[in-house]
XYZ file of C-alpha atoms in Angstrom:
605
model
C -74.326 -42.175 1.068
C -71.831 -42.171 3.426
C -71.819 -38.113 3.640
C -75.521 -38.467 4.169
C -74.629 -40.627 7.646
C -71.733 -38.466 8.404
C -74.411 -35.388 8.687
C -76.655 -37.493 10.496
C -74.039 -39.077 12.676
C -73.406 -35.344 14.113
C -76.506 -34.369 14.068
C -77.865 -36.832 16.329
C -74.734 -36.563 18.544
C -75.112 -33.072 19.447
C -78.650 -33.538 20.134
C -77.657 -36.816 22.395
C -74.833 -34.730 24.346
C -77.275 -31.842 24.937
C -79.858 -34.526 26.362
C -77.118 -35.582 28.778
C -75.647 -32.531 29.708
C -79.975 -31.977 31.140
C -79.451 -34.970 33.782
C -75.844 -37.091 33.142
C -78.552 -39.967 33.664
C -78.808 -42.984 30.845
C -82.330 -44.039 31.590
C -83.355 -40.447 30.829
C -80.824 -40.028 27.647
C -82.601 -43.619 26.523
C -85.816 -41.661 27.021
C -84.717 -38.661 24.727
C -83.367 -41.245 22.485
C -86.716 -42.756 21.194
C -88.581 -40.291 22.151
C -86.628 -37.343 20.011
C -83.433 -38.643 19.165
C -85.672 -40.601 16.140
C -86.309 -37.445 14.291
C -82.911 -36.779 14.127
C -82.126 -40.269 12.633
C -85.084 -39.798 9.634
C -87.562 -41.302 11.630
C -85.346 -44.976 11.750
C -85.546 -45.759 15.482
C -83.247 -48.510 15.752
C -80.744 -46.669 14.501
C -81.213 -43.961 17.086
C -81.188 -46.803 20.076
C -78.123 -48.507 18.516
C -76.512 -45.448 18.377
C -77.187 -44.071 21.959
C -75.460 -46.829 24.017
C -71.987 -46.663 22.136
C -72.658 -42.495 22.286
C -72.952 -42.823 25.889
C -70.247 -44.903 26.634
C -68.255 -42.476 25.324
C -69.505 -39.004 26.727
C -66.944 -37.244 29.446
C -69.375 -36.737 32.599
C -68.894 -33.592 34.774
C -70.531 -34.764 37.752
C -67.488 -37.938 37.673
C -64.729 -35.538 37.160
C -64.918 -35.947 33.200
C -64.720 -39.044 33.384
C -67.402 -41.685 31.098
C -69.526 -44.639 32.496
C -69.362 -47.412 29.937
C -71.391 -49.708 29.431
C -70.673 -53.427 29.032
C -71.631 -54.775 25.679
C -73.606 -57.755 26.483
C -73.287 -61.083 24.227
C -75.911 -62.009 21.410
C -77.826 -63.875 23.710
C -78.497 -61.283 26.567
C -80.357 -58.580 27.323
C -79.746 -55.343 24.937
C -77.988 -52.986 26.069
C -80.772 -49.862 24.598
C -83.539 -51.286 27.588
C -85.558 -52.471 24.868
C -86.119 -56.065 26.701
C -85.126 -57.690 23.748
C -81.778 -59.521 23.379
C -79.134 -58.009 21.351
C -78.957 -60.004 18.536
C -82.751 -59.565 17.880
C -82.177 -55.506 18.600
C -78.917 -53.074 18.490
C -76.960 -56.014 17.562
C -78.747 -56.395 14.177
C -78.642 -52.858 12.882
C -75.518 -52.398 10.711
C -74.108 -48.849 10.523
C -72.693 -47.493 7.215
C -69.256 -46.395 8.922
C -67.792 -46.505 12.411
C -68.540 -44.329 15.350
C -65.433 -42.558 16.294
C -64.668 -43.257 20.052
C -63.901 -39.293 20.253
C -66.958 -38.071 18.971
C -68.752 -36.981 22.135
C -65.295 -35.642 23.759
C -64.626 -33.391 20.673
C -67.962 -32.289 20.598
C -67.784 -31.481 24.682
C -64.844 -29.525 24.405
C -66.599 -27.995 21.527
C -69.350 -26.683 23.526
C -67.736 -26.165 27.088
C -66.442 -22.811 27.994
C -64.637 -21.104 31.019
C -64.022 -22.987 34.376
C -65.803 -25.825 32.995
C -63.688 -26.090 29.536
C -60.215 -25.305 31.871
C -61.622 -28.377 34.634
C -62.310 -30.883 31.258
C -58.407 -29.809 30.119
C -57.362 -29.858 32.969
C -58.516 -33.778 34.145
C -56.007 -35.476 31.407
C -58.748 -37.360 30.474
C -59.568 -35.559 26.429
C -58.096 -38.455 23.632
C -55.931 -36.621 21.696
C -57.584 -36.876 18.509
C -60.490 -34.838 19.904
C -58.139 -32.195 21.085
C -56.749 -32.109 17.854
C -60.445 -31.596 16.015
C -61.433 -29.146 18.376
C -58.851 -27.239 18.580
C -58.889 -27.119 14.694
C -62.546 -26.205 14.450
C -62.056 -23.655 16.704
C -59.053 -21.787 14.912
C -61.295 -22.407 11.870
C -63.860 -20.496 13.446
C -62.417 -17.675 14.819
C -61.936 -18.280 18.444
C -58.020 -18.003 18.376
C -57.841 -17.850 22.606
C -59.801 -20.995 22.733
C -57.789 -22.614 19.996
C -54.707 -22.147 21.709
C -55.930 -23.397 24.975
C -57.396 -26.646 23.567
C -54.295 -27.317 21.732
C -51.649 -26.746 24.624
C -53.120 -29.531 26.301
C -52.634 -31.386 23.466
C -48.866 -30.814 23.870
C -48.924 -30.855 27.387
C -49.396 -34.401 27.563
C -46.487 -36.297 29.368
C -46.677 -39.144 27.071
C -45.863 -38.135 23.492
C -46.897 -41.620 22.186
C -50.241 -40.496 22.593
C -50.017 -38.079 19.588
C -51.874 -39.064 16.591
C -49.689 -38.220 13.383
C -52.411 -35.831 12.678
C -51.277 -33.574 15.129
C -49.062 -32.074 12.610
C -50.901 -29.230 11.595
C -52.291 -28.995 15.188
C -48.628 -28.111 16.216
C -48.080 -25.851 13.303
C -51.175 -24.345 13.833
C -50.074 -23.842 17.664
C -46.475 -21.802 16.955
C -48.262 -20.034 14.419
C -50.972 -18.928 17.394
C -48.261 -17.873 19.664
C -46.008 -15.988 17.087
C -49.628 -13.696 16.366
C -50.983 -13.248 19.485
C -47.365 -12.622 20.888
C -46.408 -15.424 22.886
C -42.712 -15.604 21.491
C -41.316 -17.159 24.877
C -44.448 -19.999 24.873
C -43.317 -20.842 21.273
C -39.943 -21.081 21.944
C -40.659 -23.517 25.043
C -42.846 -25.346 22.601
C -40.143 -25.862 19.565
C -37.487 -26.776 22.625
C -39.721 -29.788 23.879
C -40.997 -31.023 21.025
C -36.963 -31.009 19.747
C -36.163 -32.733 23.011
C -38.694 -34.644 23.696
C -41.527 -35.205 20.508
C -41.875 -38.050 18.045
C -40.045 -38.283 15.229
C -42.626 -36.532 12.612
C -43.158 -33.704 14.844
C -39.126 -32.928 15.477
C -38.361 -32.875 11.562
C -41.598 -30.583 11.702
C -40.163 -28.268 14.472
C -36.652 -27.813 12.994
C -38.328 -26.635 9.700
C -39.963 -24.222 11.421
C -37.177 -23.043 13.411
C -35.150 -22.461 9.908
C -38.170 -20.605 8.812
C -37.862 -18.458 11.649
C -34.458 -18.186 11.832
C -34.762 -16.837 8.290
C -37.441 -14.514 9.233
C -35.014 -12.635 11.277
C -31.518 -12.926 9.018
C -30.082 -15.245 11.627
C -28.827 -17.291 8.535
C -26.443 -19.142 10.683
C -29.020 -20.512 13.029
C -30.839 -21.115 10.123
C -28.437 -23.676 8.200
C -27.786 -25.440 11.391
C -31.478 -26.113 12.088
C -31.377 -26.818 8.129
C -29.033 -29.623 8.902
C -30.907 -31.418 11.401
C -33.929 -31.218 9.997
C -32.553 -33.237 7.086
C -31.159 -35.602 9.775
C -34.347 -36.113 11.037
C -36.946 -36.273 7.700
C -34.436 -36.837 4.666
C -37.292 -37.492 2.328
C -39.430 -34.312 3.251
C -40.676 -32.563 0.283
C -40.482 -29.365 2.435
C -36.703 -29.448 2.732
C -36.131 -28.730 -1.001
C -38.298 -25.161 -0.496
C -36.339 -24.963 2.774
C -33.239 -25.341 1.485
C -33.745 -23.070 -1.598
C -34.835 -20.176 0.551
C -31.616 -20.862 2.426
C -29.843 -20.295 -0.075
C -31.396 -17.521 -1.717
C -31.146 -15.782 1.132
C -27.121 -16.841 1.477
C -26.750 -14.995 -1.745
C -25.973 -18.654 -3.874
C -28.768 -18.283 -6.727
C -27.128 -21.233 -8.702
C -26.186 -23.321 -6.221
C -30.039 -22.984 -4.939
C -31.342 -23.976 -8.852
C -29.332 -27.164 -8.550
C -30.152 -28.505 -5.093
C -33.615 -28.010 -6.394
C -32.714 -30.264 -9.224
C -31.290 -32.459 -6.775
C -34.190 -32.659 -4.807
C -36.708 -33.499 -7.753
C -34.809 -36.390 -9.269
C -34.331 -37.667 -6.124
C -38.095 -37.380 -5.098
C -39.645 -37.915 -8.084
C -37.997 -41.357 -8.141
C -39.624 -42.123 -4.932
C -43.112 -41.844 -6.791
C -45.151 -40.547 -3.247
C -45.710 -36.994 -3.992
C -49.004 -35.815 -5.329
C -48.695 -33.982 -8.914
C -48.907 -30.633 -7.651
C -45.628 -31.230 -5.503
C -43.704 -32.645 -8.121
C -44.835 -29.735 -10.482
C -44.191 -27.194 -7.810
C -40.173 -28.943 -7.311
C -39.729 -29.024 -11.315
C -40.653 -25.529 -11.482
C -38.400 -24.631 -7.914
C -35.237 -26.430 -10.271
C -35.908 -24.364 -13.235
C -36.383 -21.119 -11.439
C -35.991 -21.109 -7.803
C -36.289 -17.379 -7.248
C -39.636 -17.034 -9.571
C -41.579 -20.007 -8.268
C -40.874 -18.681 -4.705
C -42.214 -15.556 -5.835
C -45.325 -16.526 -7.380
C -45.492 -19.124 -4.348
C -45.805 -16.330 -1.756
C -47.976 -13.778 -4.012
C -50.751 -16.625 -4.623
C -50.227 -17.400 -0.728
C -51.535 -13.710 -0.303
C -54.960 -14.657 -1.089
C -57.144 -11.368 -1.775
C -54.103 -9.450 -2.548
C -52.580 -11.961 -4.682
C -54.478 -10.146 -7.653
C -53.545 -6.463 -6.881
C -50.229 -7.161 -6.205
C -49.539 -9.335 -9.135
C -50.824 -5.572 -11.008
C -48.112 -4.064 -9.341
C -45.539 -6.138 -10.033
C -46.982 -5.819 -14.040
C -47.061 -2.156 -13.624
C -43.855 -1.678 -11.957
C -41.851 -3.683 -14.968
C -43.714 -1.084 -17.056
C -42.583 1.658 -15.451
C -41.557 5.068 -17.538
C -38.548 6.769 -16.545
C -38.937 9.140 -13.858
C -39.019 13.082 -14.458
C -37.316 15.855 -13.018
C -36.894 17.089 -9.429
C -36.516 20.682 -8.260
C -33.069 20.572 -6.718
C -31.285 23.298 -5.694
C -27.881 24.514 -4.644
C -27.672 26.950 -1.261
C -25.626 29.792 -0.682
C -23.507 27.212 1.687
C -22.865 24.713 -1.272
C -25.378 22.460 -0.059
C -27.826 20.459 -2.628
C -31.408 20.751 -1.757
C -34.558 18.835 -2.766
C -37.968 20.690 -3.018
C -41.230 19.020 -3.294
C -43.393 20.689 -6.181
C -46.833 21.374 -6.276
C -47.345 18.820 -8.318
C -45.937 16.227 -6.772
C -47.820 17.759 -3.573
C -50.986 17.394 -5.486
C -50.321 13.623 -6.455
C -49.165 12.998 -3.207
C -52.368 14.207 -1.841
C -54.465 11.815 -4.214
C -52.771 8.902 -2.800
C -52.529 9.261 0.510
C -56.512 9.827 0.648
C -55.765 5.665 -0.620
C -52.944 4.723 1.545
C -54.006 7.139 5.222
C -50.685 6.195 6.738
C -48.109 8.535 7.560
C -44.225 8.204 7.500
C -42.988 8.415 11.086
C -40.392 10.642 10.544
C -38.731 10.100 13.614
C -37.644 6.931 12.723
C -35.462 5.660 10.012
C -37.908 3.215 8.192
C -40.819 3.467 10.236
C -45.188 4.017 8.957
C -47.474 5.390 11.732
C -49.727 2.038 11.291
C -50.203 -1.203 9.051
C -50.719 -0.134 5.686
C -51.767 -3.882 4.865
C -54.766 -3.898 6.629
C -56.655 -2.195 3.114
C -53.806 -2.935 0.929
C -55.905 -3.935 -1.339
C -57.701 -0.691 -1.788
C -54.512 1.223 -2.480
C -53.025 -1.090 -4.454
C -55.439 -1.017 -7.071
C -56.128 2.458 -6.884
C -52.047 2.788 -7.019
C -52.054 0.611 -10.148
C -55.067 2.962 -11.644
C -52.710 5.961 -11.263
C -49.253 4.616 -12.142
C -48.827 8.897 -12.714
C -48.900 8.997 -8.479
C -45.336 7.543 -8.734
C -43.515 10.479 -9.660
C -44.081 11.905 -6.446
C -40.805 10.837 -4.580
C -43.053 11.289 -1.432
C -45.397 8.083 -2.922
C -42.401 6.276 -4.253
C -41.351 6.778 -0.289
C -44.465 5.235 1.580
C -44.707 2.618 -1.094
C -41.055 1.442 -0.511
C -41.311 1.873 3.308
C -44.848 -0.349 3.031
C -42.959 -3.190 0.594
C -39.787 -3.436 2.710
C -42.331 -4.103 5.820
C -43.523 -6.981 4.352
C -41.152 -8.230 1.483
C -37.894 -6.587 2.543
C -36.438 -10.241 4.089
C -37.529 -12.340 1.114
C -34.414 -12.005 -1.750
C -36.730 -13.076 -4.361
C -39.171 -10.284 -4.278
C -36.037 -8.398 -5.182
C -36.359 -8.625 -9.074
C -40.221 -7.504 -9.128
C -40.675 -5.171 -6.650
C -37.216 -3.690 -4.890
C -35.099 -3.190 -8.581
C -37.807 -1.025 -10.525
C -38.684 1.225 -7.870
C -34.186 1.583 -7.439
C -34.648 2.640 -11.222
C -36.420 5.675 -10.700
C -34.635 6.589 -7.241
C -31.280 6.211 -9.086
C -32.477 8.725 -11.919
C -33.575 11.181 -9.391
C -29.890 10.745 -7.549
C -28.333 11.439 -11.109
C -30.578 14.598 -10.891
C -29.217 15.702 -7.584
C -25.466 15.140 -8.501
C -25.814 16.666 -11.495
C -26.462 20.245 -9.896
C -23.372 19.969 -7.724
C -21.013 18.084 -5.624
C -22.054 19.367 -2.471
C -23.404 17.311 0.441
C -26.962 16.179 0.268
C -27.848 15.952 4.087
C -30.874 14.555 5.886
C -32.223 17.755 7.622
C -32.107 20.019 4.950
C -35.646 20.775 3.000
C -37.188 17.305 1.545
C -34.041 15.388 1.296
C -34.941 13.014 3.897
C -38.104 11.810 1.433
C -35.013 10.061 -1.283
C -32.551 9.344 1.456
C -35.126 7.387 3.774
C -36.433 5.657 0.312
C -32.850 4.852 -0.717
C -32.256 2.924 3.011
C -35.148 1.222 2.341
C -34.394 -0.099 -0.595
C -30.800 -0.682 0.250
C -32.609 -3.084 3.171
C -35.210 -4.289 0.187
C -32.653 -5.364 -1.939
C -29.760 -6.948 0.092
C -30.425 -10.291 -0.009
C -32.084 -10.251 -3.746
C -29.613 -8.006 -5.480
C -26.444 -7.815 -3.074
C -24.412 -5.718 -5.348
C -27.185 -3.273 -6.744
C -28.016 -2.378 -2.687
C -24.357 -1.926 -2.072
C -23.807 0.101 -4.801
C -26.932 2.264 -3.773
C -25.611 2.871 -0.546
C -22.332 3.483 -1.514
C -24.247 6.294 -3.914
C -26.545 7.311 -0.862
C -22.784 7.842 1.182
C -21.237 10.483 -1.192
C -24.520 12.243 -0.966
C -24.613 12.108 2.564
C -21.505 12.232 3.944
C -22.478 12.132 7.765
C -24.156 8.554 6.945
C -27.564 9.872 8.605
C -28.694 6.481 7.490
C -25.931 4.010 8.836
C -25.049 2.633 5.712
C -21.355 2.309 6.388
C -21.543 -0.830 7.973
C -24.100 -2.235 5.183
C -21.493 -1.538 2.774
C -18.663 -3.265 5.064
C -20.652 -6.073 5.730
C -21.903 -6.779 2.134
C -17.955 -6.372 0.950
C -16.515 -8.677 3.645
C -19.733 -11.241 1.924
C -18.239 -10.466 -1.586
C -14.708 -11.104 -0.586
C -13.681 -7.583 -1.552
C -11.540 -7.530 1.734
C -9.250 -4.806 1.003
C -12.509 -2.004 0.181
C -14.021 -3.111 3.425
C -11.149 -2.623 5.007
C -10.484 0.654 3.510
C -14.402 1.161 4.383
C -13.924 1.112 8.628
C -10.930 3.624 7.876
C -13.652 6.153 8.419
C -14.264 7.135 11.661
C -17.664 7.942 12.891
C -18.766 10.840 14.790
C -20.887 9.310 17.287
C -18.286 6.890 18.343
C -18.120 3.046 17.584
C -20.209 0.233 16.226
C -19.676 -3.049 16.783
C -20.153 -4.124 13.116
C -17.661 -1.744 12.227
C -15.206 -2.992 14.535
C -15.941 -6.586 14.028
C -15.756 -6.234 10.680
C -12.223 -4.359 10.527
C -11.501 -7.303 12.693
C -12.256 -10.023 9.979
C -11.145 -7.859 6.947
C -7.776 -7.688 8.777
C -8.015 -11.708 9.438
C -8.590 -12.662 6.316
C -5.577 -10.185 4.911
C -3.395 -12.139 7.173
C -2.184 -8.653 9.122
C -2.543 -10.547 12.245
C -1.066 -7.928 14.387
C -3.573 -5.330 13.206
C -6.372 -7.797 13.467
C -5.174 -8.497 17.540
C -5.208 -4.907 18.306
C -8.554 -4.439 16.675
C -10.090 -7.295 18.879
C -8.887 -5.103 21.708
C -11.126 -2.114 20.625
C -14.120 -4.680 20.218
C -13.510 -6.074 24.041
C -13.463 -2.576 25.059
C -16.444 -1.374 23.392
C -18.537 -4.574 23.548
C -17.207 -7.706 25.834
C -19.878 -10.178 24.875
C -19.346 -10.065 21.314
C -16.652 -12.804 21.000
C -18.083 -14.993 23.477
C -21.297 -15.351 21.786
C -19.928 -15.526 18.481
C -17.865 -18.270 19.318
C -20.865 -19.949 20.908
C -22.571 -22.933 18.691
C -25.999 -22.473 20.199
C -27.021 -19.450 22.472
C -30.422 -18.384 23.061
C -31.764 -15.382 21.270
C -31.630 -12.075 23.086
C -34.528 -9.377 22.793
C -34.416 -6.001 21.153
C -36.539 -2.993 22.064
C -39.267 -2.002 19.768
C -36.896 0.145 17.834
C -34.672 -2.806 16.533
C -31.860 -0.908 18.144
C -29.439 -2.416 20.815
C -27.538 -0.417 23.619
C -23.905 -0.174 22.866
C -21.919 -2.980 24.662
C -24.719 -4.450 25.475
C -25.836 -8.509 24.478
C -28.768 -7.547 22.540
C -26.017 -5.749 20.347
C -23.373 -8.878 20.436
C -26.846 -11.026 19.740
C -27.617 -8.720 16.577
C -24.273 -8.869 15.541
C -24.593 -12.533 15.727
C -27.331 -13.163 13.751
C -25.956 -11.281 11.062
C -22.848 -12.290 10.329
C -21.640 -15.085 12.720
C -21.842 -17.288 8.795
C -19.124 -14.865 7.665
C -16.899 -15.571 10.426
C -17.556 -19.649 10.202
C -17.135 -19.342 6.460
C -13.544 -17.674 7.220
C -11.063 -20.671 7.631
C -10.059 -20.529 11.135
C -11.519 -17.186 11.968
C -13.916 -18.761 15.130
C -10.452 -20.605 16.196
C -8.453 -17.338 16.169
C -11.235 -15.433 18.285
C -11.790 -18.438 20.793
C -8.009 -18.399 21.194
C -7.856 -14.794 22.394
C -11.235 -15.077 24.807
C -9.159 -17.730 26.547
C -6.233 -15.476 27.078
């Protein structure tokens, strides 16, 4: 029943706002009301004339600014209100509505309809209640209209009084940041996340600081990450959403058991609290037996239509036969070649017709377009032809296409990243098994395994720490110029290991193209932690001379984030580079017991 009214509640009000829009006038709307308004109420005329005073009294008027004319609701005794000439209690006052009118109706419905100057004037006047913000905006994302969503929604948050907020505007804000981060309005989300931290209600900072771990996360700023971690638990201890917060955290921190039992933590201590619906609860028991799994399967049944193709792949992928043979060769000059065969040309071929996007090879781990866009075509076809995988060139874009999308997420590691390093690593075994001579980037098709190596090195580095180290290590003796940059992967995941000595031995090797801050740095904090404080002091020295922001905004608890071309690849000595460095491995250096001390002590030399 009460659906029924709902249907005809809306019905009848966007009938009665497009009969006042016509004149703004409420003898004429009162007109349209029993004249037409009726047939929208099933014929029941006093509902339609008890509904059109409290509709009016509520519609924003463009002729008064936006602004409504209400109407007094007489007493029992007095005239109706509807211009019937009856009194009230003998008219609208006797008709009893299955539900009450919202008092935003007619605004949400306005800002539905408005467009242009006149939907920027109706923002504009401060006069929208929040709740019908919050609907249209919703209704709009829902629908498509992603401009209009945003700019219905900003005035929501633009309001100077944050009392105003309904608690519903939770997933308006959510909805906001995630409008922004697509449409690429990165400094407009930042402002955002900064007032609402400053400024919001309670329910909408603990909301905010979970999504600035998320994002911190997003791009490996894992320090950032824990301390927005930390406050967010400050501000909404009893959110279900820390425990899958706090497990990514640590997945991605490389502590897979520690991660298992905060999960535990977080279920006894929530299920106690009996206030979270069954699926929660079942989602946090299965987080504490498996946290790496159920994130897993969280984020492939988040993928929605590909959810089923790549579920295949991960089936097909744990299926996997060993790989065959490549045609490697050794050169007059000792140096190991790889050559493509026809073959593997000709399976190539059938899958690219599938994928259509080419490897930029100008760029280490770049694709000449979004190969998600019809992933789901090429994944199924993919999974069809499981044969297409002993081309190294398919093995390549496949990689290169994963890494895109599931290279930052450690948990993906087992599933995807690991098989496809199985039949990589048997191809390596194949190259170093006709020779020990170098294995370099230009020659023939040796760049198809050595780009597929880096990207599975970046693939598996938070999942499987030690299998991507020991990959690049592999990829170094093949490539002994590091056309890749691995060396200072390798340092940094040894310095995360605590293997100080082999990272120190690591930055013995000096680079042709001159020096990188991550080597330096980390020769820096391998020399630290050996407690050759001498060495460590002179190799501070070389990192002020080639980069003299790093130590300042290493030391720094909060700093703003610093943009990076398009490439992902900072000037040397510049603060995008002391910012990258940052992100990466400013958690190393806090983790190091008086490490931050020692390089605040020498900045205020």
């Amino acid at each position: 029943m009460l659906a029924v009214w709902v249907e005809q509640l809306l019905g009848f009000a966007s009938g009665a706002l497009a009969a006042i829009r016509e004149e703004e006038r409420y003898p004429a709307f009162m007109a349209w009301a029993r004249d037409e308004g009726v047939e929208l109420m099933g014929g029941d005329l006093a509902m339609a004339q008890a509904l059109a005073p409290i509709l009016w009294s509520q519609t924003p008027l463009e002729r008064a600014g936006f602004t409504s004319e209400p109407l007094a609701r007489p007493g029992r005794n007095e005239p109706c209100w509807c211009d019937s000439g009856l009194k009230l209690k003998h008219c609208c006052g006797a008709v009893s509505m299955p539900a009450e009118v919202p008092d935003h109706l007619m605004w949400m419905l306005s800002l539905r309809d408005w467009k242009g100057p006149t939907l920027k004037g109706a923002l504009e006047s401060g006069n929208a209640p929040a709740q019908a913000l919050l609907e249209a905006g919703l209704i709009a994302a829902e629908t498509g209209q992603r401009g209009r969503a945003q700019q219905i929604l900003e005035s929501l948050f633009q309001r100077a009084d944050w009392s105003r907020l309904p608690v519903q505007a939770e997933p308006a804000f959510e909805l906001l940041i995630d409008l922004y981060q697509e449409r690429g309005f990165i400094r407009k989300r930042a402002e955002l996340l900064d007032e609402v931290l400053d400024r919001g209600p309670l329910f909408l900072r603990g909301v905010a600081l979970e999504r600035l771990c998320l994002m911190h996360l997003d791009s490996d700023d894992l320090d950032s990450a824990r301390a927005a971690f930390v406050r967010a638990q400050q501000a909404l201890p009893d959110s279900p959403t820390l425990a899958y917060i706090e497990a990514m955290l640590l997945l991605h921190e490389g502590h897979e058991e520690e991660a298992a039992e905060r999960a535990r933590f977080w279920f006894r201590r929530l299920s106690r609290k009996g206030e979270l619906e069954p699926d929660q609860l079942q989602f946090l028991a299965d987080l504490a037996e498996n946290p790496g799994a159920t994130l897993a399967d969280q984020l492939l049944n988040a993928e929605e239509d590909l959810a089923e193709p790549l579920a295949s792949l991960q089936a097909l992928l744990a299926e996997l036969p060993p790989a065959p043979g490549l045609s490697v060769s050794l050169t007059d000059s000792g140096e190991l070649e790889y050559h493509s065969s026809a073959r593997e040309d000709t399976l190539f071929a059938a899958w690219h017709k599938q994928f259509q996007v080419d490897v930029d090879d100008e760029s280490a781990l770049g694709l000449k377009g979004d190969p998600w866009m019809q992933a789901g075509d090429w994944l199924r076809e993919l999974c069809a032809h499981p044969e297409w995988l002993d081309s190294p060139r398919v093995v390549q874009a496949l990689t290169l296409a994963l890494t895109s999308r599931f290279g930052s997420l450690p948990w993906m590691s087992p599933s995807l990243f690991e098989p496809l390093s199985n039949r990589l690593e048997r191809w390596l075994e194949r190259i170093r098994g006709e020779g020990d001579g170098p294995f370099l980037w230009d020659s023939a098709d040796n760049a198809v395994l050595l780009r597929t190596g880096l990207a599975l090195v970046v693939g598996m580095e938070r999942g499987a720490r030690e299998r991507s180290r020991r990959l690049a290590e592999r990829l170094l003796t093949l490539d002994d110029q590091d056309s890749l940059g691995l060396q200072e992967l390798v340092l940094d995941q040894l310095l995360r290991e605590g293997r100080d000595r082999e990272a120190l031995a690591v930055t013995e090797t000096q680079r042709d193209d001159g020096p990188v801050l991550g080597i330096l740095m980390g020769r820096a904090l391998a020399l630290f932690r050996l407690e050759r404080i001498d060495e460590a002091n002179e190799a501070l020295r070389d990192v002020r001379r080639h980069n003299p922001h790093a130590l300042a905004m290493l030391c720094a608890e909060q700093t703003r984030p610093i943009h990076v071309g398009g490439d992902n690849v900072a000037e040397p000595g510049t603060r995008a580079e002391a910012w990258q460095y940052r992100t990466l491995m400013r958690d190393q250096w806090r983790a190091t017991s008086g490490a931050l001390s020692w390089l605040q002590s020498q900045i205020d030399r």
